[in-house]
XYZ file of C-alpha atoms in Angstrom:
719
model
C 75.586 77.862 105.495
C 77.238 77.732 102.069
C 78.475 80.946 100.994
C 81.284 79.891 98.690
C 81.058 78.025 95.307
C 83.270 76.137 93.066
C 82.829 76.362 89.364
C 84.790 74.627 86.343
C 87.079 73.243 88.600
C 88.304 76.324 89.921
C 88.186 77.878 93.409
C 86.093 81.278 94.186
C 84.508 83.138 96.871
C 81.055 83.733 96.080
C 80.517 87.620 95.728
C 76.728 87.489 96.957
C 78.412 87.411 100.765
C 78.864 90.658 101.863
C 81.965 90.829 103.379
C 82.641 93.941 102.183
C 80.284 95.250 105.128
C 81.496 92.977 107.970
C 84.587 95.552 108.407
C 86.525 92.629 109.775
C 89.355 93.613 111.625
C 93.071 91.309 110.746
C 96.198 90.796 112.708
C 98.966 88.640 111.148
C 102.223 87.358 112.298
C 104.681 84.879 110.810
C 102.357 81.876 109.793
C 99.552 83.062 112.039
C 96.685 85.344 111.175
C 93.336 86.151 112.910
C 90.121 87.596 111.947
C 87.701 89.506 114.224
C 84.343 91.459 114.049
C 84.314 95.178 115.297
C 83.659 93.935 118.675
C 86.771 91.708 118.970
C 85.155 88.473 118.687
C 85.214 85.518 116.545
C 82.056 84.346 115.157
C 80.515 82.130 112.166
C 78.715 85.007 110.230
C 79.195 86.381 107.000
C 81.542 84.074 104.794
C 82.316 82.038 108.442
C 86.009 83.279 107.566
C 86.606 84.761 111.070
C 88.870 82.926 113.190
C 92.370 82.218 114.249
C 94.643 80.586 111.668
C 97.844 79.021 111.642
C 99.821 77.529 108.860
C 96.297 77.360 106.621
C 94.369 75.870 109.284
C 91.819 77.649 111.713
C 92.864 76.574 115.454
C 89.924 78.901 116.851
C 86.570 79.293 115.388
C 84.708 81.040 118.119
C 85.811 83.685 120.487
C 82.429 85.474 122.211
C 82.778 87.896 124.999
C 79.587 88.586 126.992
C 78.787 89.920 130.156
C 75.960 88.697 132.321
C 74.810 86.780 128.879
C 74.392 89.940 126.731
C 77.098 91.541 123.981
C 78.665 94.666 125.543
C 77.927 97.480 123.393
C 80.587 98.720 120.852
C 82.324 102.122 121.218
C 85.185 101.919 119.440
C 87.414 99.736 117.372
C 90.945 100.125 115.482
C 94.033 97.973 114.532
C 96.563 100.436 115.406
C 98.646 102.359 112.458
C 101.459 99.652 112.435
C 99.168 96.724 112.349
C 100.600 95.308 115.597
C 97.506 95.314 117.669
C 93.911 95.510 117.933
C 92.226 97.291 120.756
C 88.425 97.393 121.396
C 86.333 99.660 123.355
C 83.090 98.588 124.937
C 80.642 99.251 127.542
C 78.121 97.130 129.483
C 74.479 97.184 129.176
C 72.538 98.162 132.209
C 71.091 95.699 134.331
C 70.133 95.158 138.058
C 73.712 94.663 139.100
C 75.130 97.534 136.562
C 73.936 101.187 136.161
C 74.287 102.566 132.372
C 77.336 103.733 130.866
C 79.124 102.977 134.033
C 81.530 100.044 133.127
C 83.826 100.049 130.441
C 85.773 97.079 129.253
C 89.215 97.796 127.046
C 90.016 94.550 124.784
C 93.302 94.463 123.503
C 94.889 91.960 120.906
C 97.880 90.831 119.713
C 99.919 88.182 118.059
C 103.134 86.750 118.283
C 104.498 83.124 117.603
C 101.557 81.518 117.000
C 99.939 82.549 120.062
C 96.921 85.315 120.158
C 97.141 87.363 123.654
C 94.107 89.292 124.900
C 93.999 91.452 127.666
C 90.717 92.306 128.924
C 90.665 95.784 131.396
C 87.636 96.235 133.251
C 86.684 99.549 135.051
C 84.094 100.450 137.265
C 83.293 104.100 136.861
C 80.194 103.911 138.696
C 79.537 105.216 142.401
C 78.499 101.533 143.366
C 80.164 98.194 143.453
C 79.212 96.269 139.751
C 78.887 92.579 140.097
C 79.647 91.009 136.857
C 79.728 87.779 135.351
C 82.243 87.797 132.270
C 81.911 85.135 129.946
C 84.011 83.444 126.808
C 82.947 81.010 124.263
C 85.423 79.098 122.784
C 85.521 76.681 120.032
C 87.942 75.299 117.373
C 87.040 73.468 114.432
C 90.397 72.857 112.684
C 88.699 73.677 109.020
C 91.248 73.869 105.912
C 91.188 77.038 104.580
C 89.934 75.891 101.294
C 86.741 74.370 103.208
C 86.431 77.761 104.466
C 86.551 78.979 100.639
C 84.041 76.135 99.965
C 85.852 73.010 99.196
C 83.726 70.192 100.326
C 85.310 67.091 101.918
C 84.357 63.532 101.462
C 86.344 62.519 105.124
C 87.662 64.893 108.011
C 90.086 63.846 110.866
C 88.538 63.437 114.427
C 87.596 66.259 116.801
C 88.937 64.905 120.185
C 87.118 65.985 123.427
C 88.319 69.121 124.980
C 90.203 68.899 128.083
C 91.847 70.802 131.132
C 95.286 71.109 131.891
C 95.589 73.564 135.278
C 94.318 76.983 133.937
C 94.011 75.979 130.664
C 91.521 74.183 127.955
C 92.825 72.203 125.260
C 90.991 71.369 121.930
C 92.770 68.688 119.680
C 91.963 67.077 116.136
C 93.686 64.172 114.711
C 94.123 64.635 111.072
C 93.733 62.107 108.137
C 97.262 62.313 107.667
C 97.971 61.262 111.088
C 99.032 65.103 112.468
C 97.886 66.243 115.905
C 97.000 69.694 116.489
C 95.886 71.387 119.386
C 94.874 74.864 120.822
C 95.857 76.025 124.012
C 93.475 78.286 125.866
C 95.121 79.898 128.957
C 93.765 82.315 131.562
C 95.976 84.081 134.058
C 93.318 83.790 137.067
C 90.817 81.279 137.994
C 87.813 80.168 135.478
C 85.406 78.055 135.838
C 84.529 76.402 132.552
C 80.984 74.850 131.620
C 79.848 72.686 128.598
C 78.112 74.640 125.900
C 76.299 73.607 122.949
C 78.950 75.421 120.171
C 82.331 75.077 122.483
C 83.546 75.672 125.942
C 82.393 78.335 128.224
C 84.820 80.271 130.475
C 83.283 81.946 133.274
C 84.792 84.795 135.385
C 82.885 86.140 138.276
C 84.106 89.742 139.042
C 83.174 92.394 142.163
C 84.210 95.902 141.256
C 84.183 98.422 143.767
C 83.749 102.037 142.456
C 86.675 103.436 140.403
C 88.376 99.880 140.377
C 90.123 98.284 137.351
C 90.510 94.512 136.962
C 92.694 93.086 134.347
C 92.297 89.547 132.809
C 94.824 87.793 130.223
C 93.925 85.127 127.851
C 96.359 83.351 125.712
C 95.327 81.136 122.384
C 98.218 78.969 121.311
C 98.528 76.910 117.901
C 100.331 74.148 118.748
C 101.666 70.934 116.873
C 102.785 68.032 119.440
C 103.461 69.056 122.903
C 103.065 72.606 124.301
C 105.802 75.657 124.182
C 108.366 75.130 126.562
C 107.523 78.647 128.110
C 104.337 80.509 127.774
C 104.594 84.090 127.453
C 102.511 86.695 129.045
C 100.974 89.861 127.202
C 103.791 92.449 128.213
C 106.743 90.134 127.391
C 104.701 89.691 123.674
C 104.360 93.133 123.376
C 107.844 93.793 124.265
C 109.065 91.394 121.370
C 106.508 92.683 118.875
C 108.269 96.131 119.519
C 111.865 94.906 119.187
C 110.527 93.317 115.791
C 109.206 96.658 114.651
C 112.137 98.605 115.011
C 113.967 95.954 112.941
C 111.339 96.027 110.327
C 111.845 100.176 109.889
C 115.287 99.857 109.580
C 114.865 97.908 106.453
C 113.362 101.033 104.552
C 113.842 104.304 104.103
C 111.137 106.960 105.601
C 108.759 108.944 103.308
C 107.033 111.982 104.289
C 104.798 114.498 102.236
C 103.231 117.746 103.045
C 99.990 115.975 102.350
C 98.507 114.473 105.404
C 96.196 112.215 103.714
C 98.845 110.924 101.400
C 101.088 110.231 104.525
C 98.145 108.199 105.950
C 97.926 106.195 102.742
C 101.734 105.723 102.445
C 102.020 104.547 106.473
C 99.086 102.201 106.083
C 100.711 100.503 102.975
C 103.967 100.312 104.707
C 102.527 98.875 107.712
C 100.265 96.391 105.642
C 103.316 95.010 103.630
C 105.500 94.695 107.035
C 102.652 92.619 108.400
C 102.173 90.490 105.547
C 106.089 90.058 105.502
C 107.165 86.327 106.677
C 110.353 85.004 107.738
C 112.055 81.940 105.749
C 115.085 80.050 105.773
C 116.017 82.358 102.592
C 114.741 85.860 103.813
C 111.914 87.665 104.278
C 108.779 87.038 102.029
C 105.791 89.016 101.492
C 102.590 86.855 101.754
C 100.015 87.521 99.273
C 97.082 88.581 100.921
C 94.699 87.858 104.125
C 92.453 85.564 104.602
C 92.700 83.795 101.270
C 96.175 83.947 100.225
C 97.951 83.908 103.365
C 101.053 82.222 102.059
C 103.862 82.684 99.767
C 102.643 83.093 95.772
C 105.500 83.558 93.277
C 103.837 85.661 91.175
C 102.580 88.220 93.831
C 105.865 87.883 95.838
C 107.943 89.108 92.573
C 105.882 92.027 91.805
C 105.557 93.217 95.357
C 109.601 92.680 95.626
C 109.710 95.041 92.032
C 107.441 97.324 93.629
C 109.629 97.822 96.383
C 112.478 97.328 95.501
C 113.493 100.930 95.720
C 113.038 101.424 99.447
C 113.679 97.643 100.520
C 115.763 95.621 98.575
C 116.453 93.143 101.345
C 112.715 91.906 100.511
C 113.707 91.276 97.163
C 116.510 89.342 97.915
C 114.453 87.365 100.643
C 112.056 86.406 97.601
C 114.730 85.464 94.899
C 116.301 83.490 97.587
C 112.934 81.214 98.410
C 111.859 81.113 94.879
C 115.366 79.683 93.906
C 115.029 77.208 96.869
C 111.731 76.000 95.684
C 112.382 76.074 91.508
C 110.877 72.988 90.178
C 113.623 70.114 89.123
C 111.245 67.391 87.392
C 108.162 67.158 85.322
C 104.907 66.404 87.464
C 101.553 67.243 85.682
C 99.431 67.065 88.996
C 101.513 70.196 90.264
C 101.896 71.433 86.542
C 105.509 71.402 87.418
C 108.467 71.257 84.859
C 112.489 71.662 85.073
C 113.140 75.517 85.865
C 109.746 76.478 86.465
C 109.122 79.169 89.586
C 106.363 78.546 91.935
C 102.776 79.598 91.966
C 101.896 79.084 95.575
C 102.601 76.971 98.326
C 100.124 75.548 100.920
C 100.794 73.687 104.389
C 97.307 72.688 105.441
C 95.844 69.206 105.548
C 93.921 69.322 102.274
C 97.127 69.935 100.499
C 99.669 67.784 102.766
C 96.944 65.066 101.492
C 96.676 66.071 98.095
C 92.987 67.023 97.870
C 94.071 69.956 96.548
C 96.988 70.197 94.373
C 98.492 73.371 96.150
C 100.960 72.139 98.562
C 103.555 72.969 95.821
C 102.095 74.421 93.191
C 103.573 75.802 89.476
C 100.654 76.965 87.535
C 101.741 80.433 86.679
C 102.986 80.881 83.156
C 104.523 84.512 84.376
C 106.447 83.353 87.651
C 109.585 82.487 85.829
C 110.580 85.170 83.509
C 109.569 87.444 86.735
C 111.943 85.639 88.590
C 114.780 86.407 86.181
C 113.639 90.217 85.715
C 113.439 90.533 89.687
C 117.194 89.367 89.544
C 118.168 91.915 87.434
C 116.728 94.993 88.926
C 117.853 93.610 92.532
C 121.544 93.634 90.975
C 120.891 97.082 89.874
C 119.452 98.307 92.896
C 122.064 97.006 95.295
C 125.022 95.866 93.728
C 125.047 92.270 95.223
C 126.975 90.300 92.329
C 127.913 88.088 94.647
C 124.367 86.888 95.460
C 123.564 86.910 91.595
C 126.500 84.639 90.692
C 125.147 82.114 93.723
C 121.599 82.579 92.044
C 122.923 81.844 88.180
C 122.053 78.482 88.099
C 118.586 78.871 89.239
C 118.480 81.771 86.462
C 119.689 79.682 83.840
C 117.033 76.981 84.760
C 114.393 79.830 84.526
C 115.991 80.799 81.050
C 115.994 77.201 79.904
C 112.302 76.974 81.105
C 111.274 79.776 79.183
C 112.728 78.300 75.819
C 111.839 74.549 76.402
C 108.801 74.272 78.427
C 107.294 77.993 78.430
C 107.152 77.813 74.594
C 104.978 74.419 73.878
C 104.759 75.058 70.044
C 108.049 76.199 69.090
C 106.725 79.420 67.735
C 108.936 81.853 69.757
C 106.133 82.808 72.115
C 105.411 81.485 75.747
C 101.954 79.688 76.553
C 100.161 77.651 78.802
C 97.532 74.603 78.639
C 94.927 74.668 81.258
C 95.568 72.118 83.832
C 93.966 68.967 83.472
C 94.719 67.713 87.189
C 92.544 70.524 89.154
C 94.663 73.295 88.968
C 94.326 76.207 87.231
C 92.883 76.873 83.815
C 93.945 80.385 83.412
C 97.678 80.783 84.411
C 98.448 84.403 83.971
C 97.634 86.745 87.065
C 93.919 87.140 85.452
C 93.705 83.559 86.380
C 89.713 83.240 86.513
C 88.380 80.682 83.838
C 86.449 83.073 81.959
C 89.499 86.088 81.914
C 90.896 85.398 78.216
C 88.039 85.128 75.171
C 87.661 86.783 71.932
C 85.836 89.613 70.809
C 82.638 88.036 70.448
C 83.092 86.528 73.758
C 83.974 82.904 72.780
C 86.493 81.351 75.340
C 89.649 81.360 73.565
C 91.527 77.637 73.125
C 94.690 76.788 74.026
C 97.841 77.248 74.396
C 97.293 80.572 75.474
C 100.114 83.344 74.744
C 99.029 86.399 77.199
C 100.291 89.608 76.081
C 101.790 90.741 78.789
C 103.909 87.532 79.461
C 105.597 87.903 76.285
C 106.530 91.335 77.715
C 107.702 89.809 81.169
C 109.808 87.131 78.783
C 111.538 90.415 76.677
C 112.225 92.094 80.132
C 113.824 89.032 81.501
C 116.076 88.208 78.584
C 117.213 91.779 78.499
C 117.952 91.713 82.321
C 119.576 88.099 82.037
C 121.838 89.705 79.065
C 123.016 92.562 81.294
C 123.945 90.052 84.298
C 125.811 87.693 81.849
C 127.664 90.279 80.809
C 128.515 91.209 84.483
C 129.595 87.751 85.101
C 131.890 87.843 82.033
C 129.374 85.473 79.796
C 129.640 87.860 76.416
C 128.354 85.135 73.983
C 125.228 84.536 76.276
C 124.606 87.917 76.855
C 125.010 88.682 72.893
C 122.444 85.690 72.044
C 120.169 87.039 74.688
C 119.919 90.570 73.352
C 119.435 89.372 69.993
C 116.606 86.867 71.308
C 114.845 89.820 72.977
C 115.010 92.177 69.607
C 113.463 89.241 67.801
C 110.857 88.636 70.271
C 109.854 92.654 70.304
C 109.634 92.820 66.784
C 107.626 89.444 66.252
C 105.588 90.506 69.219
C 104.216 93.870 67.477
C 103.395 92.055 64.373
C 101.196 89.269 66.066
C 99.719 91.195 68.998
C 99.048 94.631 67.640
C 95.423 95.532 66.410
C 94.615 98.929 64.644
C 91.114 98.160 65.153
C 91.132 98.286 69.018
C 94.159 100.896 68.843
C 95.845 98.128 71.640
C 97.696 95.139 71.930
C 95.289 91.857 71.716
C 94.799 90.257 75.135
C 96.152 87.244 74.033
C 96.744 84.701 71.089
C 94.609 81.271 71.100
C 96.080 77.835 70.022
C 95.665 79.133 66.398
C 97.714 81.876 66.433
C 94.377 83.989 66.500
C 94.285 87.465 68.346
C 92.073 87.724 70.957
C 90.947 91.390 69.917
C 89.958 92.612 73.232
C 90.772 96.184 74.960
C 92.416 94.565 78.349
C 94.505 96.339 81.066
C 97.063 93.467 80.015
C 98.295 95.938 77.022
C 99.498 98.074 79.716
C 102.056 95.771 80.929
C 103.804 95.432 77.539
C 104.650 99.473 78.354
C 105.860 98.391 81.696
C 108.148 95.670 80.386
C 109.335 97.738 77.386
C 108.456 95.594 74.837
C 105.980 97.624 73.243
C 107.267 99.989 70.358
C 107.866 103.508 71.221
C 105.565 104.352 67.843
C 102.352 102.721 69.720
C 102.953 104.103 73.150
C 100.649 107.283 72.618
C 98.004 105.402 71.078
C 98.127 102.853 73.880
C 97.784 105.669 76.196
C 94.854 107.046 75.066
C 93.184 103.308 75.122
C 94.023 102.772 78.559
C 92.983 106.107 80.089
C 89.700 106.189 77.519
C 86.161 106.612 79.473
C 85.493 102.845 78.721
C 89.102 101.860 80.092
C 89.641 104.429 83.035
C 86.652 104.596 85.230
C 88.135 107.411 87.356
C 89.525 105.751 89.929
C 91.745 103.413 87.868
C 92.102 101.819 84.656
C 89.744 98.758 84.187
C 90.999 95.400 83.886
C 88.650 95.092 80.885
C 87.245 97.886 78.821
C 83.451 98.618 79.189
C 81.988 97.655 75.796
C 84.266 94.582 75.596
C 81.674 91.459 75.581
C 82.556 89.868 78.781
C 82.895 93.594 80.680
C 81.204 93.615 84.137
C 82.333 95.984 86.526
C 81.412 93.723 89.366
C 83.575 90.449 87.880
C 87.090 89.405 89.491
C 89.078 90.092 86.581
C 86.301 91.740 83.331
C 85.901 95.010 84.444
C 87.251 95.730 88.065
C 90.060 97.586 88.799
C 93.369 96.236 90.730
C 95.838 98.749 92.191
C 99.076 96.451 91.395
C 97.852 96.402 87.847
C 97.544 100.486 87.624
C 100.760 100.471 89.328
C 102.551 98.771 86.857
C 100.712 100.702 83.800
C 101.517 103.550 85.551
C 105.465 102.631 85.645
C 104.748 101.669 81.832
C 103.583 105.027 81.076
C 105.979 107.321 82.523
C 108.742 104.367 80.967
C 107.783 105.934 77.592
C 107.250 109.834 78.785
C 104.065 109.716 80.124
C 104.569 111.105 83.328
C 101.169 113.055 83.331
C 99.255 109.976 82.392
C 100.954 108.213 85.239
C 100.151 110.963 88.076
C 96.662 110.614 86.672
C 96.309 106.823 87.765
C 97.922 107.486 90.838
C 95.513 110.329 91.696
C 92.601 108.244 90.940
C 93.974 105.481 93.483
C 94.930 108.261 96.035
C 91.500 109.118 95.941
C 90.046 105.857 96.046
C 92.388 104.962 99.453
C 91.071 108.342 100.911
C 87.113 106.148 100.519
C 88.576 103.277 102.125
C 88.916 102.403 105.644
C 92.054 103.191 107.255
C 93.221 103.930 103.675
C 94.124 100.659 102.887
C 93.595 99.617 99.156
C 92.088 96.053 98.868
C 93.045 93.383 96.553
C 90.592 95.208 94.018
C 87.389 97.063 93.757
C 84.374 97.290 91.385
C 84.893 99.100 88.113
C 81.743 101.038 87.978
C 82.179 104.469 86.406
C 83.067 107.054 89.411
C 79.977 108.960 90.620
C 80.605 112.656 92.008
C 81.047 112.577 95.650
C 81.352 108.933 95.911
C 83.976 106.481 96.444
C 84.705 103.404 94.719
C 82.370 100.044 95.075
C 83.781 97.349 97.051
C 84.739 93.954 95.546
C 82.774 91.957 98.673
C 85.278 89.652 99.162
C 88.432 90.957 98.007
C 91.703 90.265 100.308
C 92.617 93.148 102.566
C 95.372 93.688 102.831
C 96.879 92.577 99.727
C 100.440 92.921 98.990
C 100.954 94.192 95.599
C 98.182 96.537 96.454
C 99.793 98.020 99.528
C 103.267 98.017 97.519
C 101.217 99.910 94.553
C 101.563 103.585 96.033
C 105.514 102.968 96.117
C 105.696 101.849 92.642
C 103.371 105.127 91.237
C 105.477 107.341 93.265
C 109.072 106.154 91.936
C 107.178 106.086 88.189
C 106.579 109.783 88.834
C 109.714 110.462 89.953
C 111.436 108.785 87.423
C 113.787 107.004 89.992
C 116.588 104.590 88.862
C 119.669 103.128 90.489
C 122.920 101.923 89.093
C 124.951 100.245 91.768
C 128.174 100.072 90.303
C 129.061 103.695 90.533
C 126.856 104.165 92.953
C 124.456 106.380 91.147
C 121.014 107.639 91.834
C 118.951 109.398 88.991
C 115.808 111.308 88.655
C 114.523 111.364 84.865
C 112.168 114.390 84.204
C 110.825 113.932 87.777
C 106.763 115.119 88.489
C 104.466 115.337 91.490
C 100.796 115.565 91.395
C 99.500 118.945 92.181
C 98.288 117.762 95.767
C 101.690 116.965 96.718
C 104.062 120.012 97.245
C 106.980 118.852 99.277
C 108.243 115.241 99.690
C 110.948 113.914 101.905
C 112.644 110.633 101.472
C 114.949 109.787 104.346
C 117.588 106.986 104.897
C 117.595 105.835 101.336
C 120.301 103.081 100.973
C 122.371 103.240 97.519
C 125.049 100.597 97.713
C 127.067 101.379 101.190
C 125.714 104.982 101.336
C 122.859 106.695 102.895
C 120.910 109.708 101.391
C 118.213 112.048 103.115
C 116.793 113.886 100.325
C 114.231 116.948 100.009
C 112.095 117.180 96.716
C 109.890 120.261 95.819
C 107.341 120.722 93.217
C 107.476 123.715 90.523
C 105.308 124.659 88.043
C 107.137 122.477 85.375
C 109.324 120.047 87.120
C 110.749 118.619 90.540
C 113.760 119.983 92.370
C 115.895 117.382 94.293
C 118.264 118.602 97.349
C 120.223 116.202 99.270
C 119.771 117.173 102.780
C 122.320 114.408 104.358
C 124.792 112.390 102.824
C 126.901 109.325 104.028
C 129.148 107.561 101.870
C 129.912 108.121 98.399
C 126.418 108.294 95.855
C 126.273 110.450 92.712
C 122.528 112.027 92.731
C 121.500 113.250 89.473
C 118.490 114.874 88.087
C 117.426 115.294 84.377
C 114.692 117.789 83.576
């Protein structure tokens, strides 16, 4: 089976594979994640991506439960609302030993500290004794995540013969880098282990009297080197997960509305974000998405932190700390690094360690560096944590130096990129598929490429850095940065605005010829504030036209453009995070109703998704009556910046801003969609104060009442 392809030195997952229909269930905790089918098994089906993964390597490639040689029948399965556990209800097919619909199996799975814990509870509801042979087929292939995505390897390491250690079965792999990985599968009761063609077969012989319940526990540990000193049982793992969940909830306030479906969307989004966050030595970091991007991505982490900053400023602090610590120090063509540049992604799998892929620590993002500065400014305004900004300042100065010295390749005042020549990315904006930047006639744009949205990020970075410089008593630097931002805004409008498409051009190519294409990138010029006020109404109409807006969201590329394809990754699909940024940009220029229209479209899309979970993207086909959006087959789900979108759009509609110096919470022309009449915001931290707020929608505005206040904070509403 080969469902993945590689094109033009880029890595893709072939959309011909029907992952959208497989209803894969996901658990993630820290550096470990697992993908199961609906029955709780791990099987080599679909893309073959199911498995238990740790730090980019698959430690368990099969986990298949049978009873007397048959798969049980599915009754129900679901990941719980907080993403901390996965439960499956099954029944056993009728046989000579078991009557129909009398034996029930309940599988419950949790992840903690690199270990998958499973409890299997078997109950005989029949009137006669039931004799069962419960079997579990297990195997470990130690595939790198890039192998799963389709990258072929000339050579692999050595899979060692499985061994026994008491009640445990051990799989081991010695990589080409000399590192040994081990999967330890423990059972809590005696088990017979048989050799099987596809792995090891664990057999439990059971005899259950009428109304008797038997419980089995299984753990699968991802280990490097020696085994953990102490193996946790299922209940202890659940207890520790609960303690961590309480800590996670303490980091953010609570949101509740009178619309239960909207509450479900917010609850699922918050749970997905908490699941995707991993601890680093520098603080919490939201990993980009499961399965393909379960690692730290610079751009994704920065945007997710911006989306959730008003609720969870500690997340932004963790992102800033991690990216400052991994900031490039030297020029390195293989990793597309240059001094001051901010990380694109980091990987810790065998292929990355050996340099078979360039992503061990890779810097091929043109936008992460200015977004790093943007987030630092926004974080200080939200939190008042000037001491941290002072500590971060050398990294911010290096980022600003990169923008001027290495980002502007030809000295024309715009930040550009060239395609990687060493196996990295051809396109280095957020639309990083190789075919995403082109001219109106469909010709590919030759580099260096100056993307529309990136100039806006640079504008916002210089504005934000100027504010921080004044705060740190560097007035001359602040004045210079403000002047540079003003100049960039005027030059940007002159070079990028196109009356013929009523929008900013997608990009400038190496000859400074505009790519006169209507794309969602132009909406980011509203988000950053680089768009001139007189352009906003025209741009809003273009983005929300029938060619741009498909009924659920704004397409990445407008219908009618040369490369428009509603099934493509970046040329006609709909991305929630893209829409959330555009919505916030529209609200910034006074178009709250347009922002509400986008939020409404995505809300209605979420109602058609399982568990109200918006995926990384969905197809851009025009909306049909009574139908939901068409799934993109291999989209990551969950994806951090898709989960963060609802919170960014809500902030946009409410016109919510912070000033930490006062401290001051401000609502500028707040609006709510017609499907929300009341909204409660509880435990919102502003400086050292905490607020509970009650908002009510009226015909032309929104009222805001402070229902509880601890500490000194001012709240104002501009209507």
